[in-house]
């Protein structure tokens, strides 16, 4: 990806990451800004958020749903079931590295690049006949941010560098050895005091010239070359334990990284990255527009049908997952690992009614299987915290996850009932465990995660009830994520027997039944679930030929809601097929046509995949063009 001007806003900066650290490189010649993240800087501290009132009020909400009083049910759920003090903690920025270069506002021949081949950001420009280059990596192998500054003449590298942060009460200091430190603690949020302590450390190596450090400013003057290093660490050990020593960790990262020459560090970084990148290539033809900047190629796509840009977009998706989800770390959150705010949109946490799952759709199919490890660890952890929530809120065995979680692995229902009264997040996450088995055939992996599948399946077995109209077994209360229905005159989402819930439970129970045969275990439980499956609501075709989103024929043909939750059975699941279920296949197409193409970015990504499953490549391609806009 390349550009002929610096980034003007954060979303134009170039993303780098090593799973633990994220960096957004603006590339401004006069004052470089590199916004920084560390994956464990979140507001709050270890906690869970299940509301004990839920046990009394969920049956009452259910009664109102079955009586057709959907808005009353939703209002009661908001008041009595949702978490009262904690709707999840936000993921937070560390701050910025800022590097000031005197006289570099008068530049020419500017070039800025993100190399998807080597996970590097490169900035080049010219000032007064001198050619300057900045090369930035977030080293996978050394676990620090490195910025190498060079020029085509000796003695030209002069700058002042500092760390800044949006956090309150940060401490900035200069230490021996030309090191600047920035120390702080994560924020108070919704009554929960932040307890994640962090430290960043900034230093440099210079060839020629002078280096000095005072008053929180690192200065290099008239060097031939300089390499800036930033390490960041926190006291976070895991979601229950924040007793680590962030100062020692930050020191150790820095000390180990500075032992190696930059050339060696870069080679190790690139080799590590390319072991993932090069497993899959996609060739859609030659690069006809190599001399056109990436932003212009995006702008021109409608007229050019730039196939090479499509292939680049595919690899960019893989690049982002490689850079934001490394084994041993945290999973990719709502913005991957990149966030410049203290309270970002939707807290940049883990939204489990589509967005967390969508992050990992490329993992198996594009040969990045190991990058699931952080996700699988999150699933294990919420299966533990979710046991407590299942007991407190539902009086049930097994485990539950509602529509959101965070680094503290909360599992209670958050926000308000229209989005948060949805207990099926665990079922969807279990699908990822089963897909790992389907892709790898790894029986030992299946054996290790089978208890998670089984206990999620047990939860639904215990909390599902028979609804009064058809006597079908349903999840209630729930919603078809975030979409209102005409049973409430468009005023409520709360309902029973939503199609997506039925599809998720079907996948979960079917996986458990298959796993019990493969592992030769729990035959009695599997037999029980086989019977329960027969009692569930089937997928239904409604009066205008659509796949029904709800148990009742409520769908509005003019509804263009961004979620297409009832089409989970088409993609990412495989319950709807042109060969096995042709009537449902046609109904899914009808639903998708009426939903329309324009939407939010993630929604168009989902629809694009659904059109591919509908075997309509032209329509999928049209949505790709819409996405680029």
Short mmCIF file of C-alpha atoms in Angstrom, two decimals, residues 102-606:
data_model
loop_
_atom_site.label_atom_id
_atom_site.label_comp_id
_atom_site.label_asym_id
_atom_site.label_seq_id
_atom_site.Cartn_x
_atom_site.Cartn_y
_atom_site.Cartn_z
CA UNK A 102 13.87 20.67 12.53
CA UNK A 103 13.42 22.15 9.06
CA UNK A 104 11.63 19.11 7.60
CA UNK A 105 8.40 20.93 6.86
CA UNK A 106 9.88 21.96 3.48
CA UNK A 107 9.96 18.54 1.80
CA UNK A 108 9.48 17.10 -1.69
CA UNK A 109 9.37 13.72 -3.47
CA UNK A 110 7.31 12.21 -0.69
CA UNK A 111 6.59 8.45 -0.53
CA UNK A 112 4.90 6.37 2.17
CA UNK A 113 4.46 2.59 2.04
CA UNK A 114 3.13 -0.33 4.06
CA UNK A 115 4.92 -3.45 2.85
CA UNK A 116 2.66 -6.49 3.09
CA UNK A 117 5.65 -8.61 2.06
CA UNK A 118 7.70 -7.68 5.13
CA UNK A 119 5.42 -5.98 7.71
CA UNK A 120 7.31 -2.67 7.54
CA UNK A 121 6.30 0.97 7.11
CA UNK A 122 8.68 3.04 4.97
CA UNK A 123 8.65 6.83 4.56
CA UNK A 124 10.94 8.68 2.11
CA UNK A 125 11.24 12.34 1.22
CA UNK A 126 13.77 15.01 0.32
CA UNK A 127 14.77 18.23 2.13
CA UNK A 128 17.36 20.65 0.71
CA UNK A 129 18.74 17.99 -1.61
CA UNK A 130 19.11 15.37 1.15
CA UNK A 131 17.10 12.15 0.85
CA UNK A 132 15.71 10.84 4.16
CA UNK A 133 14.22 7.47 4.98
CA UNK A 134 12.32 6.11 8.01
CA UNK A 135 11.78 2.41 8.38
CA UNK A 136 9.47 1.23 11.17
CA UNK A 137 8.78 -2.29 12.43
CA UNK A 138 6.93 -3.69 15.42
CA UNK A 139 9.33 -6.58 15.82
CA UNK A 140 7.69 -9.99 16.22
CA UNK A 141 10.94 -11.45 17.54
CA UNK A 142 12.25 -8.59 19.72
CA UNK A 143 8.85 -7.33 20.94
CA UNK A 144 9.68 -3.62 20.59
CA UNK A 145 8.93 -0.84 18.10
CA UNK A 146 12.00 0.15 16.06
CA UNK A 147 12.37 3.19 13.82
CA UNK A 148 15.52 3.36 11.72
CA UNK A 149 16.38 6.87 10.47
CA UNK A 150 18.86 7.26 7.59
CA UNK A 151 19.92 9.85 5.01
CA UNK A 152 22.02 9.72 1.85
CA UNK A 153 24.58 12.10 3.36
CA UNK A 154 26.41 11.78 6.69
CA UNK A 155 25.59 13.93 9.71
CA UNK A 156 22.01 14.73 8.63
CA UNK A 157 19.95 12.95 11.34
CA UNK A 158 18.81 15.47 13.98
CA UNK A 159 15.63 15.06 16.02
CA UNK A 160 13.90 15.35 19.40
CA UNK A 161 11.73 12.36 20.44
CA UNK A 162 9.24 12.00 23.27
CA UNK A 163 6.40 9.80 24.49
CA UNK A 164 2.96 11.33 25.09
CA UNK A 165 -0.26 9.80 26.40
CA UNK A 166 -3.96 10.72 26.67
CA UNK A 167 -4.09 9.02 30.10
CA UNK A 168 -4.37 11.22 33.17
CA UNK A 169 -1.60 11.46 35.75
CA UNK A 170 1.14 9.88 33.67
CA UNK A 171 4.71 10.17 34.94
CA UNK A 172 7.40 11.09 32.41
CA UNK A 173 11.04 10.85 33.43
CA UNK A 174 14.55 10.69 32.03
CA UNK A 175 16.85 7.92 33.22
CA UNK A 176 20.53 7.12 32.86
CA UNK A 177 21.48 5.53 29.60
CA UNK A 178 19.54 8.08 27.52
CA UNK A 179 16.17 6.55 28.31
CA UNK A 180 12.79 8.29 28.60
CA UNK A 181 10.04 6.53 30.56
CA UNK A 182 6.29 7.11 30.55
CA UNK A 183 4.36 5.37 33.34
CA UNK A 184 0.63 5.30 33.99
CA UNK A 185 -2.44 3.32 34.93
CA UNK A 186 -5.58 2.50 32.94
CA UNK A 187 -8.76 4.49 33.46
CA UNK A 188 -11.71 4.46 35.81
CA UNK A 189 -14.77 3.37 33.82
CA UNK A 190 -18.37 2.87 34.96
CA UNK A 191 -17.36 2.92 38.61
CA UNK A 192 -14.54 0.41 38.23
CA UNK A 193 -11.10 1.83 38.94
CA UNK A 194 -8.41 1.01 36.41
CA UNK A 195 -5.64 -1.17 37.78
CA UNK A 196 -3.58 -2.02 34.70
CA UNK A 197 -0.21 -0.34 35.28
CA UNK A 198 1.94 0.27 32.23
CA UNK A 199 5.32 1.68 31.32
CA UNK A 200 6.82 2.71 28.00
CA UNK A 201 10.55 3.17 27.54
CA UNK A 202 12.18 5.18 24.74
CA UNK A 203 15.84 5.18 23.77
CA UNK A 204 18.03 5.24 20.68
CA UNK A 205 21.30 4.04 19.17
CA UNK A 206 23.23 6.54 17.05
CA UNK A 207 26.03 6.22 14.53
CA UNK A 208 28.00 9.45 14.66
CA UNK A 209 26.74 12.71 16.13
CA UNK A 210 25.57 13.29 19.69
CA UNK A 211 22.81 11.78 21.83
CA UNK A 212 21.35 13.26 25.01
CA UNK A 213 18.31 12.87 27.24
CA UNK A 214 16.72 15.45 29.58
CA UNK A 215 13.26 16.57 30.70
CA UNK A 216 11.57 13.65 28.98
CA UNK A 217 13.10 14.48 25.58
CA UNK A 218 15.53 12.21 23.74
CA UNK A 219 17.75 14.25 21.40
CA UNK A 220 20.04 13.15 18.61
CA UNK A 221 22.13 15.70 16.70
CA UNK A 222 24.01 15.36 13.40
CA UNK A 223 24.09 11.57 13.40
CA UNK A 224 24.75 9.49 10.28
CA UNK A 225 22.04 7.05 11.32
CA UNK A 226 19.82 6.45 14.36
CA UNK A 227 17.57 3.63 15.54
CA UNK A 228 14.80 4.56 17.96
CA UNK A 229 13.46 1.85 20.27
CA UNK A 230 10.19 1.84 22.22
CA UNK A 231 9.24 -0.94 24.63
CA UNK A 232 5.89 -1.11 26.43
CA UNK A 233 4.78 -3.52 29.13
CA UNK A 234 2.03 -3.88 31.76
CA UNK A 235 1.38 -5.72 35.02
CA UNK A 236 -1.24 -7.93 33.32
CA UNK A 237 -0.65 -11.68 33.68
CA UNK A 238 -4.14 -12.96 32.90
CA UNK A 239 -7.77 -11.96 33.41
CA UNK A 240 -7.57 -12.87 37.11
CA UNK A 241 -4.03 -11.69 37.88
CA UNK A 242 -2.43 -8.26 37.45
CA UNK A 243 0.58 -8.70 39.74
CA UNK A 244 3.27 -8.52 37.05
CA UNK A 245 6.11 -6.00 37.12
CA UNK A 246 5.66 -3.69 34.15
CA UNK A 247 8.93 -1.84 34.79
CA UNK A 248 11.10 -4.97 34.73
CA UNK A 249 9.27 -6.27 31.70
CA UNK A 250 9.72 -3.04 29.75
CA UNK A 251 13.42 -2.94 30.69
CA UNK A 252 13.93 -6.55 29.64
CA UNK A 253 12.22 -6.11 26.25
CA UNK A 254 14.44 -3.11 25.56
CA UNK A 255 17.69 -4.68 26.76
CA UNK A 256 17.19 -7.86 24.72
CA UNK A 257 16.22 -5.95 21.58
CA UNK A 258 19.23 -3.64 21.67
CA UNK A 259 21.72 -6.50 21.73
CA UNK A 260 21.08 -7.21 18.04
CA UNK A 261 22.14 -5.03 15.10
CA UNK A 262 19.09 -3.58 13.34
CA UNK A 263 19.77 -5.57 10.17
CA UNK A 264 19.62 -8.81 12.17
CA UNK A 265 16.50 -7.72 14.03
CA UNK A 266 14.77 -6.82 10.76
CA UNK A 267 15.73 -10.13 9.15
CA UNK A 268 14.39 -12.10 12.13
CA UNK A 269 11.18 -10.03 12.13
CA UNK A 270 10.59 -10.52 8.40
CA UNK A 271 11.38 -14.26 8.54
CA UNK A 272 8.92 -14.72 11.41
CA UNK A 273 6.19 -12.81 9.60
CA UNK A 274 6.70 -14.50 6.26
CA UNK A 275 6.27 -17.98 7.74
CA UNK A 276 2.57 -17.03 7.94
CA UNK A 277 2.20 -14.74 4.93
CA UNK A 278 3.72 -17.03 2.29
CA UNK A 279 1.54 -20.06 2.99
CA UNK A 280 -1.13 -18.63 0.69
CA UNK A 281 -0.83 -16.62 -2.50
CA UNK A 282 -3.60 -15.22 -4.67
CA UNK A 283 -2.84 -14.30 -8.27
CA UNK A 284 -5.60 -12.43 -10.10
CA UNK A 285 -3.37 -11.11 -12.87
CA UNK A 286 -0.58 -8.60 -13.33
CA UNK A 287 -0.40 -5.29 -11.50
CA UNK A 288 -1.53 -2.86 -14.21
CA UNK A 289 -1.65 0.18 -11.93
CA UNK A 290 1.56 -0.10 -9.94
CA UNK A 291 2.33 3.58 -10.58
CA UNK A 292 -1.00 4.76 -9.06
CA UNK A 293 -1.26 5.45 -5.33
CA UNK A 294 -3.41 3.03 -3.34
CA UNK A 295 -5.99 5.67 -2.39
CA UNK A 296 -6.47 6.56 -6.07
CA UNK A 297 -6.74 2.89 -7.01
CA UNK A 298 -9.50 2.48 -4.46
CA UNK A 299 -11.22 5.60 -5.82
CA UNK A 300 -10.92 4.38 -9.42
CA UNK A 301 -11.95 0.79 -8.77
CA UNK A 302 -15.46 1.15 -10.17
CA UNK A 303 -14.00 2.00 -13.58
CA UNK A 304 -10.80 -0.06 -13.57
CA UNK A 305 -11.90 -3.40 -12.05
CA UNK A 306 -8.38 -3.50 -10.63
CA UNK A 307 -7.97 -7.24 -10.00
CA UNK A 308 -4.52 -6.88 -8.44
CA UNK A 309 -6.05 -4.55 -5.82
CA UNK A 310 -8.54 -7.31 -4.95
CA UNK A 311 -5.65 -9.74 -4.38
CA UNK A 312 -3.88 -7.09 -2.27
CA UNK A 313 -7.04 -6.59 -0.19
CA UNK A 314 -7.17 -10.34 0.44
CA UNK A 315 -3.58 -10.37 1.71
CA UNK A 316 -4.18 -7.18 3.72
CA UNK A 317 -6.89 -9.05 5.63
CA UNK A 318 -4.45 -11.86 6.39
CA UNK A 319 -1.80 -9.28 7.31
CA UNK A 320 -4.09 -7.66 9.88
CA UNK A 321 -4.86 -10.99 11.55
CA UNK A 322 -1.17 -11.97 11.65
CA UNK A 323 -0.35 -8.61 13.24
CA UNK A 324 -3.14 -8.60 15.84
CA UNK A 325 -3.50 -12.24 16.95
CA UNK A 326 -0.33 -14.09 17.90
CA UNK A 327 -0.18 -17.26 20.04
CA UNK A 328 0.22 -16.42 23.71
CA UNK A 329 -1.45 -13.01 23.42
CA UNK A 330 -4.93 -11.53 23.36
CA UNK A 331 -7.33 -12.14 20.47
CA UNK A 332 -7.98 -9.45 17.86
CA UNK A 333 -10.57 -7.10 19.37
CA UNK A 334 -13.10 -4.88 17.65
CA UNK A 335 -10.32 -2.79 16.05
CA UNK A 336 -7.75 -5.56 15.89
CA UNK A 337 -5.07 -4.10 18.15
CA UNK A 338 -5.16 -0.51 16.86
CA UNK A 339 -6.97 2.17 18.87
CA UNK A 340 -6.10 5.82 19.53
CA UNK A 341 -8.72 6.58 22.19
CA UNK A 342 -9.43 5.98 25.88
CA UNK A 343 -13.12 5.34 25.17
CA UNK A 344 -13.28 4.08 21.57
CA UNK A 345 -16.41 3.15 19.62
CA UNK A 346 -18.17 0.19 21.29
CA UNK A 347 -15.21 0.21 23.74
CA UNK A 348 -13.17 -1.69 21.09
CA UNK A 349 -13.92 -4.85 23.06
CA UNK A 350 -15.17 -8.27 21.89
CA UNK A 351 -18.64 -8.09 20.34
CA UNK A 352 -19.71 -11.72 20.17
CA UNK A 353 -22.85 -11.47 18.04
CA UNK A 354 -20.71 -11.15 14.87
CA UNK A 355 -17.54 -9.06 15.09
CA UNK A 356 -15.22 -11.28 17.15
CA UNK A 357 -16.17 -14.28 15.05
CA UNK A 358 -15.73 -12.36 11.80
CA UNK A 359 -12.16 -11.41 12.77
CA UNK A 360 -11.26 -15.11 12.62
CA UNK A 361 -13.05 -16.14 9.43
CA UNK A 362 -9.74 -16.00 7.49
CA UNK A 363 -7.88 -18.15 10.02
CA UNK A 364 -8.53 -21.69 8.81
CA UNK A 365 -9.47 -21.05 5.20
CA UNK A 366 -6.31 -18.99 4.52
CA UNK A 367 -3.98 -21.34 6.43
CA UNK A 368 -3.43 -19.29 9.60
CA UNK A 369 -4.69 -21.96 11.97
CA UNK A 370 -2.27 -21.22 14.85
CA UNK A 371 -3.51 -17.63 15.05
CA UNK A 372 -6.70 -19.00 16.59
CA UNK A 373 -4.82 -19.75 19.82
CA UNK A 374 -5.69 -16.41 21.50
CA UNK A 375 -9.34 -16.87 20.49
CA UNK A 376 -9.41 -20.43 21.81
CA UNK A 377 -7.91 -19.28 25.10
CA UNK A 378 -10.58 -16.57 25.36
CA UNK A 379 -13.23 -19.25 24.75
CA UNK A 380 -11.73 -21.40 27.51
CA UNK A 381 -11.66 -18.42 29.88
CA UNK A 382 -15.24 -17.30 29.20
CA UNK A 383 -16.34 -20.92 29.59
CA UNK A 384 -14.95 -20.66 33.14
CA UNK A 385 -16.39 -17.23 34.01
CA UNK A 386 -19.58 -18.16 32.16
CA UNK A 387 -20.26 -21.03 34.57
CA UNK A 388 -20.67 -18.53 37.38
CA UNK A 389 -22.92 -16.36 35.19
CA UNK A 390 -25.08 -19.32 34.15
CA UNK A 391 -25.70 -20.18 37.81
CA UNK A 392 -26.28 -16.58 38.95
CA UNK A 393 -28.53 -15.46 36.09
CA UNK A 394 -30.24 -18.66 34.96
CA UNK A 395 -29.80 -21.16 37.79
CA UNK A 396 -28.33 -23.46 35.15
CA UNK A 397 -25.33 -25.73 34.72
CA UNK A 398 -22.92 -25.28 31.84
CA UNK A 399 -21.73 -21.84 30.77
CA UNK A 400 -23.12 -18.76 29.04
CA UNK A 401 -21.72 -15.77 27.17
CA UNK A 402 -23.94 -12.89 26.11
CA UNK A 403 -23.19 -10.44 23.28
CA UNK A 404 -20.02 -8.87 24.71
CA UNK A 405 -16.88 -9.61 26.66
CA UNK A 406 -13.58 -7.86 27.41
CA UNK A 407 -10.09 -8.65 28.69
CA UNK A 408 -11.61 -9.49 32.11
CA UNK A 409 -13.81 -12.14 30.45
CA UNK A 410 -17.14 -10.77 31.69
CA UNK A 411 -20.07 -12.94 30.60
CA UNK A 412 -23.15 -11.16 31.98
CA UNK A 413 -25.67 -9.36 29.78
CA UNK A 414 -24.40 -5.82 29.06
CA UNK A 415 -25.79 -2.54 27.74
CA UNK A 416 -29.56 -2.64 27.21
CA UNK A 417 -31.83 -5.53 26.34
CA UNK A 418 -32.31 -4.60 22.63
CA UNK A 419 -28.72 -5.71 21.97
CA UNK A 420 -27.59 -7.40 25.18
CA UNK A 421 -30.43 -9.83 25.97
CA UNK A 422 -28.84 -12.48 23.77
CA UNK A 423 -27.39 -15.58 25.49
CA UNK A 424 -25.95 -17.33 22.42
CA UNK A 425 -22.40 -15.95 22.17
CA UNK A 426 -20.96 -19.15 23.62
CA UNK A 427 -22.66 -21.31 20.99
CA UNK A 428 -21.20 -19.23 18.17
CA UNK A 429 -17.69 -19.33 19.64
CA UNK A 430 -17.95 -23.11 19.99
CA UNK A 431 -18.41 -23.28 16.23
CA UNK A 432 -14.80 -22.07 15.89
CA UNK A 433 -13.56 -24.98 18.02
CA UNK A 434 -15.49 -27.46 15.88
CA UNK A 435 -14.23 -25.87 12.65
CA UNK A 436 -10.64 -26.27 13.85
CA UNK A 437 -11.33 -30.00 14.09
CA UNK A 438 -13.03 -30.06 10.68
CA UNK A 439 -10.04 -28.34 9.05
CA UNK A 440 -7.28 -30.27 10.81
CA UNK A 441 -8.77 -33.63 11.81
CA UNK A 442 -6.86 -33.19 15.08
CA UNK A 443 -8.59 -35.64 17.44
CA UNK A 444 -6.48 -34.64 20.43
CA UNK A 445 -7.47 -31.01 19.95
CA UNK A 446 -11.11 -32.08 19.81
CA UNK A 447 -10.66 -34.10 22.99
CA UNK A 448 -9.16 -31.06 24.75
CA UNK A 449 -12.04 -28.73 23.85
CA UNK A 450 -14.89 -31.23 24.06
CA UNK A 451 -15.72 -30.25 27.68
CA UNK A 452 -16.24 -26.64 26.51
CA UNK A 453 -18.61 -27.78 23.76
CA UNK A 454 -20.45 -30.13 26.10
CA UNK A 455 -20.97 -27.56 28.86
CA UNK A 456 -22.23 -24.94 26.43
CA UNK A 457 -24.61 -27.55 25.03
CA UNK A 458 -25.72 -28.44 28.56
CA UNK A 459 -26.56 -24.80 29.29
CA UNK A 460 -28.92 -24.58 26.32
CA UNK A 461 -30.43 -27.96 27.14
CA UNK A 462 -31.32 -26.65 30.59
CA UNK A 463 -32.56 -23.15 29.75
CA UNK A 464 -34.53 -23.81 26.57
CA UNK A 465 -38.29 -24.09 27.05
CA UNK A 466 -41.38 -25.07 25.05
CA UNK A 467 -43.20 -22.07 23.56
CA UNK A 468 -47.02 -22.12 23.73
CA UNK A 469 -48.01 -21.80 20.05
CA UNK A 470 -46.19 -24.72 18.34
CA UNK A 471 -44.74 -26.43 21.42
CA UNK A 472 -41.27 -25.97 19.94
CA UNK A 473 -38.13 -25.89 22.08
CA UNK A 474 -36.78 -22.32 22.04
CA UNK A 475 -34.27 -19.92 23.54
CA UNK A 476 -36.21 -17.23 25.39
CA UNK A 477 -35.66 -14.38 26.10
CA UNK A 478 -33.32 -13.54 23.25
CA UNK A 479 -33.22 -11.45 20.08
CA UNK A 480 -32.19 -11.70 16.46
CA UNK A 481 -29.15 -9.53 17.07
CA UNK A 482 -30.16 -5.91 17.38
CA UNK A 483 -33.09 -6.05 14.91
CA UNK A 484 -36.62 -4.99 15.89
CA UNK A 485 -39.61 -7.05 14.76
CA UNK A 486 -43.17 -6.30 13.71
CA UNK A 487 -44.57 -8.41 16.54
CA UNK A 488 -43.83 -5.30 18.63
CA UNK A 489 -44.70 -2.82 15.87
CA UNK A 490 -40.99 -2.28 15.38
CA UNK A 491 -40.37 -1.21 18.99
CA UNK A 492 -38.59 -4.25 20.46
CA UNK A 493 -36.02 -6.89 19.59
CA UNK A 494 -36.84 -9.24 22.48
CA UNK A 495 -38.42 -12.48 21.26
CA UNK A 496 -38.40 -16.28 21.47
CA UNK A 497 -37.22 -18.91 19.01
CA UNK A 498 -35.19 -16.57 16.78
CA UNK A 499 -33.87 -18.33 13.70
CA UNK A 500 -30.23 -17.55 14.48
CA UNK A 501 -30.51 -19.04 17.98
CA UNK A 502 -32.03 -22.20 16.50
CA UNK A 503 -29.22 -22.44 13.94
CA UNK A 504 -26.50 -21.87 16.57
CA UNK A 505 -27.90 -24.47 18.95
CA UNK A 506 -28.34 -26.89 16.05
CA UNK A 507 -24.65 -26.49 15.14
CA UNK A 508 -23.56 -26.82 18.77
CA UNK A 509 -25.59 -29.92 19.58
CA UNK A 510 -24.74 -31.55 16.25
CA UNK A 511 -21.03 -30.96 16.92
CA UNK A 512 -21.35 -32.51 20.39
CA UNK A 513 -23.16 -35.53 18.97
CA UNK A 514 -20.46 -36.02 16.29
CA UNK A 515 -17.65 -35.46 18.80
CA UNK A 516 -19.10 -38.02 21.20
CA UNK A 517 -18.91 -40.62 18.41
CA UNK A 518 -15.37 -39.61 17.38
CA UNK A 519 -14.14 -39.65 20.99
CA UNK A 520 -16.34 -42.58 22.06
CA UNK A 521 -17.76 -40.74 25.05
CA UNK A 522 -21.06 -39.41 26.47
CA UNK A 523 -23.26 -41.56 24.22
CA UNK A 524 -26.21 -41.06 26.54
CA UNK A 525 -25.93 -37.26 26.47
CA UNK A 526 -25.55 -37.36 22.68
CA UNK A 527 -28.68 -39.51 22.40
CA UNK A 528 -30.54 -37.02 24.59
CA UNK A 529 -29.48 -34.11 22.38
CA UNK A 530 -30.50 -36.04 19.26
CA UNK A 531 -34.00 -36.23 20.67
CA UNK A 532 -34.00 -32.57 21.72
CA UNK A 533 -33.03 -31.50 18.19
CA UNK A 534 -36.31 -32.99 16.94
CA UNK A 535 -38.21 -30.70 19.32
CA UNK A 536 -36.69 -27.46 18.02
CA UNK A 537 -38.24 -24.96 15.64
CA UNK A 538 -37.31 -25.62 12.00
CA UNK A 539 -36.13 -22.96 9.57
CA UNK A 540 -39.22 -21.55 7.87
CA UNK A 541 -40.08 -19.79 4.60
CA UNK A 542 -42.34 -16.76 5.08
CA UNK A 543 -45.20 -15.29 3.10
CA UNK A 544 -43.05 -13.32 0.62
CA UNK A 545 -40.65 -16.20 0.03
CA UNK A 546 -38.08 -15.07 2.60
CA UNK A 547 -36.21 -17.11 5.17
CA UNK A 548 -37.95 -16.11 8.38
CA UNK A 549 -35.78 -14.22 10.84
CA UNK A 550 -38.12 -15.07 13.70
CA UNK A 551 -40.36 -17.95 14.73
CA UNK A 552 -43.34 -15.95 13.43
CA UNK A 553 -43.68 -14.53 9.92
CA UNK A 554 -42.72 -10.99 10.96
CA UNK A 555 -40.14 -10.05 8.31
CA UNK A 556 -40.59 -6.69 6.61
CA UNK A 557 -39.55 -6.80 2.94
CA UNK A 558 -38.34 -3.19 3.32
CA UNK A 559 -36.07 -3.98 6.30
CA UNK A 560 -32.45 -3.08 5.49
CA UNK A 561 -30.99 -3.77 8.95
CA UNK A 562 -27.19 -4.23 8.98
CA UNK A 563 -27.29 -7.60 10.78
CA UNK A 564 -28.30 -10.56 8.62
CA UNK A 565 -28.35 -12.91 11.58
CA UNK A 566 -30.89 -15.44 10.29
CA UNK A 567 -28.55 -16.14 7.38
CA UNK A 568 -25.90 -17.53 9.76
CA UNK A 569 -27.16 -20.92 8.52
CA UNK A 570 -25.94 -19.97 5.01
CA UNK A 571 -22.63 -18.46 6.13
CA UNK A 572 -20.54 -18.99 8.22
CA UNK A 573 -22.50 -22.21 8.91
CA UNK A 574 -23.40 -24.71 6.20
CA UNK A 575 -26.95 -25.67 7.12
CA UNK A 576 -28.42 -24.09 3.95
CA UNK A 577 -27.31 -25.66 0.68
CA UNK A 578 -28.49 -25.54 -2.95
CA UNK A 579 -28.45 -29.34 -3.01
CA UNK A 580 -29.65 -30.45 0.43
CA UNK A 581 -32.09 -27.58 1.16
CA UNK A 582 -32.98 -25.89 -2.17
CA UNK A 583 -36.15 -24.24 -0.81
CA UNK A 584 -34.25 -22.67 2.10
CA UNK A 585 -31.45 -21.71 -0.29
CA UNK A 586 -33.89 -19.76 -2.47
CA UNK A 587 -35.48 -18.20 0.61
CA UNK A 588 -32.09 -17.06 1.90
CA UNK A 589 -31.41 -15.41 -1.47
CA UNK A 590 -34.77 -13.62 -1.30
CA UNK A 591 -33.97 -12.36 2.21
CA UNK A 592 -30.55 -11.10 1.13
CA UNK A 593 -31.93 -9.32 -1.96
CA UNK A 594 -34.43 -7.44 0.21
CA UNK A 595 -31.81 -6.51 2.84
CA UNK A 596 -30.01 -4.59 0.13
CA UNK A 597 -26.32 -4.10 -0.52
CA UNK A 598 -25.34 -0.78 1.13
CA UNK A 599 -24.48 -1.08 4.81
CA UNK A 600 -21.64 -0.76 7.31
CA UNK A 601 -18.28 -2.23 6.29
CA UNK A 602 -18.46 -5.38 8.40
CA UNK A 603 -22.04 -6.01 7.27
CA UNK A 604 -21.08 -5.80 3.61
CA UNK A 605 -18.24 -8.23 4.35
CA UNK A 606 -20.76 -10.69 5.77
#
